[in-house]
CSV table of C-alpha atoms in Angstrom, one decimal:
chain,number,residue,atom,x,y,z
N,1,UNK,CA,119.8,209.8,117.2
N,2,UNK,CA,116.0,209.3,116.4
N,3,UNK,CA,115.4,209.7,120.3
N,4,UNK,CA,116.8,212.6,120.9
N,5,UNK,CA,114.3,214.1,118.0
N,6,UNK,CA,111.4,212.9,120.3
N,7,UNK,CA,109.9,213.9,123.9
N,8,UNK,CA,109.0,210.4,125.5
N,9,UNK,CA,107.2,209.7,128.9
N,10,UNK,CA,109.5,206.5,128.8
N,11,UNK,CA,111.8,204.2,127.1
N,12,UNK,CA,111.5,200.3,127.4
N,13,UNK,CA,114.9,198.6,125.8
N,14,UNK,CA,115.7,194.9,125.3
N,15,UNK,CA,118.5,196.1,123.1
N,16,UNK,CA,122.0,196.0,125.2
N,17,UNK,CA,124.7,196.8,122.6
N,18,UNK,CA,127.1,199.7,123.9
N,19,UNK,CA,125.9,202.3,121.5
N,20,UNK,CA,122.3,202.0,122.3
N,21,UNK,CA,122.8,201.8,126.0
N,22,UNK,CA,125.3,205.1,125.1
N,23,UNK,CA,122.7,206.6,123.7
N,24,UNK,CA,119.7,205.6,126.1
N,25,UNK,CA,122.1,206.9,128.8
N,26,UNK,CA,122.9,210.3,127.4
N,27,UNK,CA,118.9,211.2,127.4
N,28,UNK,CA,117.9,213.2,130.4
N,29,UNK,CA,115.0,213.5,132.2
N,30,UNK,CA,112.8,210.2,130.7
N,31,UNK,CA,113.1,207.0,132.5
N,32,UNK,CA,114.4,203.7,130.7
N,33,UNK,CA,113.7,200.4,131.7
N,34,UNK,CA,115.9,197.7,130.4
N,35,UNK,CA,114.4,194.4,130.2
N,36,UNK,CA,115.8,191.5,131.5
N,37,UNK,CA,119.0,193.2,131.8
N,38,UNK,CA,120.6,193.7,135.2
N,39,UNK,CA,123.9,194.6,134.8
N,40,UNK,CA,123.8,198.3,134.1
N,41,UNK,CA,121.3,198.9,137.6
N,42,UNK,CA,123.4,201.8,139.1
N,43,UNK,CA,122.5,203.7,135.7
N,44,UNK,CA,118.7,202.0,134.4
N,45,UNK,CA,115.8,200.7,136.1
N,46,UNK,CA,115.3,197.0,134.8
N,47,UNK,CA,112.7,194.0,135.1
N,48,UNK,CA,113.1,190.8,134.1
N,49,UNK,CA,113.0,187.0,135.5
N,50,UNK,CA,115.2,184.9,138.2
N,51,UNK,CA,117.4,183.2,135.5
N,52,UNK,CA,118.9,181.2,138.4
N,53,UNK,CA,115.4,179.7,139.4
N,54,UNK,CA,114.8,179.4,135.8
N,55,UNK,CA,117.6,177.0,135.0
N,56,UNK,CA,117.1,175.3,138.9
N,57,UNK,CA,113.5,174.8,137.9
N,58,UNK,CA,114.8,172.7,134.4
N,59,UNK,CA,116.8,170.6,136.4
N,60,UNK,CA,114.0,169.8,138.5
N,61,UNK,CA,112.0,168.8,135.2
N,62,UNK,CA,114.5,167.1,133.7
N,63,UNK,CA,115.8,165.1,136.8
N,64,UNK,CA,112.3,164.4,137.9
N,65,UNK,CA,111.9,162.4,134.5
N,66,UNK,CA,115.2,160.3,135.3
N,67,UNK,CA,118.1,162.9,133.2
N,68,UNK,CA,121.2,162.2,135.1
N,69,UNK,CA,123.5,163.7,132.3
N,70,UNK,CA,122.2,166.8,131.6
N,71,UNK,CA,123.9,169.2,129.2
N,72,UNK,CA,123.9,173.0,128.4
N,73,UNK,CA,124.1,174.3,125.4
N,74,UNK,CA,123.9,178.1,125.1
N,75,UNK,CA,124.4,180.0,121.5
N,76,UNK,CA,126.3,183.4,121.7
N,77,UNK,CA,124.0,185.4,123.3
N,78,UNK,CA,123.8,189.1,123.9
N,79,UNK,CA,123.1,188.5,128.0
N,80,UNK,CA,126.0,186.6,128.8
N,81,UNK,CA,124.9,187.1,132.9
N,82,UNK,CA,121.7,185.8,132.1
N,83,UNK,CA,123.4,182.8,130.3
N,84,UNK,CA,125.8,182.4,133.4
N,85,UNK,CA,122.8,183.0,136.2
N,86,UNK,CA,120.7,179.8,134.4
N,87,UNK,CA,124.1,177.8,134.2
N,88,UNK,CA,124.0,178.6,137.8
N,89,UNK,CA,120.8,177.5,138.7
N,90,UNK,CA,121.1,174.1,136.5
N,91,UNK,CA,124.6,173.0,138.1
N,92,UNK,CA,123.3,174.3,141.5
N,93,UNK,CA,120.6,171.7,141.5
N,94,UNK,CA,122.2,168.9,140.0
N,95,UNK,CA,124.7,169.0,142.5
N,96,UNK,CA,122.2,168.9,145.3
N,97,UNK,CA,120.7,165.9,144.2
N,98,UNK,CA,124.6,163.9,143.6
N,99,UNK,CA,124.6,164.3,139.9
N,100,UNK,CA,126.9,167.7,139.3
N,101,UNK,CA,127.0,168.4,135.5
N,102,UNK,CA,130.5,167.8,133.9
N,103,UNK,CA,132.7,170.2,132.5
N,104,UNK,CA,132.6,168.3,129.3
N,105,UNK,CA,128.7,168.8,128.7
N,106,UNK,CA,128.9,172.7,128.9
N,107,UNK,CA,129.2,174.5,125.6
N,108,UNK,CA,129.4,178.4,126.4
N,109,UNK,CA,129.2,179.0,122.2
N,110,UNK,CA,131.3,182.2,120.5
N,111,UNK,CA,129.7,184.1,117.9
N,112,UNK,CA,130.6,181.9,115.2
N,113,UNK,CA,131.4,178.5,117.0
N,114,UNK,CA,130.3,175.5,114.9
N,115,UNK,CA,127.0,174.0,116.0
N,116,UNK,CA,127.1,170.8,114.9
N,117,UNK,CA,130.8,170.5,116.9
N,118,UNK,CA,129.1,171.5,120.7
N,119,UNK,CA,126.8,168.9,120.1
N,120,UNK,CA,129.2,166.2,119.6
N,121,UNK,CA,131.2,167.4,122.1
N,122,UNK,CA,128.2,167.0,124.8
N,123,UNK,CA,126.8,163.9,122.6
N,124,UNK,CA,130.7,162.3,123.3
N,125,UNK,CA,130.4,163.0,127.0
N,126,UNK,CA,126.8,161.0,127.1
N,127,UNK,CA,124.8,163.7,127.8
N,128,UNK,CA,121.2,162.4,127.7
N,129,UNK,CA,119.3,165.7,128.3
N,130,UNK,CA,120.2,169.0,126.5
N,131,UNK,CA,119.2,172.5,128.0
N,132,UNK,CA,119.0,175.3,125.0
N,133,UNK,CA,118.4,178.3,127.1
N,134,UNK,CA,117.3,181.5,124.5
N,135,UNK,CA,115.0,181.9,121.7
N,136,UNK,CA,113.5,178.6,121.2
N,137,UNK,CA,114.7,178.8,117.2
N,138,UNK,CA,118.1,177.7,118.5
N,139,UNK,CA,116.7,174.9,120.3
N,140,UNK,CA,115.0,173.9,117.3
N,141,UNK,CA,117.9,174.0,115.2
N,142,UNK,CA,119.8,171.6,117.8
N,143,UNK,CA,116.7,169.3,117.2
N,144,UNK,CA,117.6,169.5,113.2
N,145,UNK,CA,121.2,168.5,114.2
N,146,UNK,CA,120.7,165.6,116.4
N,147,UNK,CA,118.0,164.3,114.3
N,148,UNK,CA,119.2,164.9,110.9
N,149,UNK,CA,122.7,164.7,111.2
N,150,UNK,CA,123.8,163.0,114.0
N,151,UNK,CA,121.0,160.5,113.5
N,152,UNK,CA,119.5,160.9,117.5
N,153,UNK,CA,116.1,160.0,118.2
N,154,UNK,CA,114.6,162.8,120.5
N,155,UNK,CA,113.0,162.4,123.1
N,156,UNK,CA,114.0,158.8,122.8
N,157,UNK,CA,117.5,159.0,123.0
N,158,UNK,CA,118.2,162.3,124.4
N,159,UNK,CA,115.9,165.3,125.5
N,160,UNK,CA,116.0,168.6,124.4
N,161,UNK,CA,114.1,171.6,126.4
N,162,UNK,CA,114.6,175.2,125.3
N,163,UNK,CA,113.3,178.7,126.4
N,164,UNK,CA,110.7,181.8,125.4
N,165,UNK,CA,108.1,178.9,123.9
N,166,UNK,CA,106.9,180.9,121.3
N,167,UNK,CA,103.9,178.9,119.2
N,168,UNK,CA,105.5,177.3,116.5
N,169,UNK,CA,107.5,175.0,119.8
N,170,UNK,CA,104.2,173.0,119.3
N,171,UNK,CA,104.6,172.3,115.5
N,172,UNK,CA,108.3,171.2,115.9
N,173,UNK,CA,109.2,167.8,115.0
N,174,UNK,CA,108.9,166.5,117.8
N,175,UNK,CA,106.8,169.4,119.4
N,176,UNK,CA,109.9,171.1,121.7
N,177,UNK,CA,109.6,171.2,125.7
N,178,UNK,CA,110.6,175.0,126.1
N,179,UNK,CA,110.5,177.2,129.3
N,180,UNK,CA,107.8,179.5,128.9
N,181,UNK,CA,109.0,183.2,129.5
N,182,UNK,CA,106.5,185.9,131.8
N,183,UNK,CA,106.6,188.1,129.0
N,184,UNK,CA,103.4,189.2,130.2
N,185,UNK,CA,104.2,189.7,133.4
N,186,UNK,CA,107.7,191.4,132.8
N,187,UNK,CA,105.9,194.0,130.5
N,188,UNK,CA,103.1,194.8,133.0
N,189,UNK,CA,105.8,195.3,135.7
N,190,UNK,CA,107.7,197.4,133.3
N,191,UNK,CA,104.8,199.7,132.9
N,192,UNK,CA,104.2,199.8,136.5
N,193,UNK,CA,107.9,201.0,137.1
């Protein structure tokens, strides 16, 4: 309601719940650019990143550094494309190079789906690398798990590499390998547009 109160030259959004983009869509005459959204084209302009290359590129890393048993574990995000698209890209080059990921070691988490309980699962089908695509906190939090509770050494015994880097990735315990996000980039572009 607050934007309709308002005259705007533009409206950037990284907020995709249906009432919002409701509301975004029901204001006339100001362009909206959704980031790193790209569902909704045919009614919003949007710029964002390749997830596909993204999760391509962190099998590279990984398998370059001898991970054969690579799991993903994604929390319940609010992008569920972007989620599938670097799912995509990780399985797309692991099967390339003769190591496809098993079904067992992909944890597509609900809102509310134990934590602890996707690890194991991925932990019991010897996963030795764990992908945490989205805000690096959740990463981290897998880190506390398989350190604390499951009693895991990482890196030693099994990787972990999660996404958006934000500065305090450098003062995890140990400091956490994260893909780090144009933000940069995706906001100049989104200016441009």
């Amino acid at each position: 309601p607050q934007l309709r109160r308002w005259i705007f030259d533009g409206i950037f959004s990284t907020d995709w719940q249906p009432h919002v983009l409701e509301a975004l869509d029901s204001i006339e005459d100001t362009p909206v650019v959704l980031l790193n959204r790209f569902q909704d084209l045919g009614r919003f302009n949007a710029v964002g990143w390749d997830h596909v290359e993204e999760g391509r590129k962190v099998a590279e890393f990984l398998f370059e550094r001898g991970h054969r048993r690579i799991a993903y574990v994604a929390s319940h995000p609010s992008n569920k494309q972007a989620q599938s698209l670097r799912l995509e890209g990780l399985r797309g080059y692991m099967e390339s190079v003769g190591f496809p990921i098993e079904a067992g070691r992909v944890e597509l988490m609900e809102e509310g789906s134990p934590l602890y309980a996707a690890l194991q699962r991925v932990i019991d089908h010897e996963a030795d690398a764990i992908y945490v695509p989205g805000h690096s906190r959740f990463a981290i939090e897998v880190m506390h798990i398989l350190q604390n509770v499951m009693k895991l050494r990482v890196p030693t015994d099994i990787s972990v590499i999660g996404e958006e880097n934000p500065w305090w990735s450098s003062v995890a315990n140990p400091p956490l390998t994260a893909v780090n996000v144009p933000y940069e980039k995706v906001a100049l572009a989104a200016v441009d547009l």
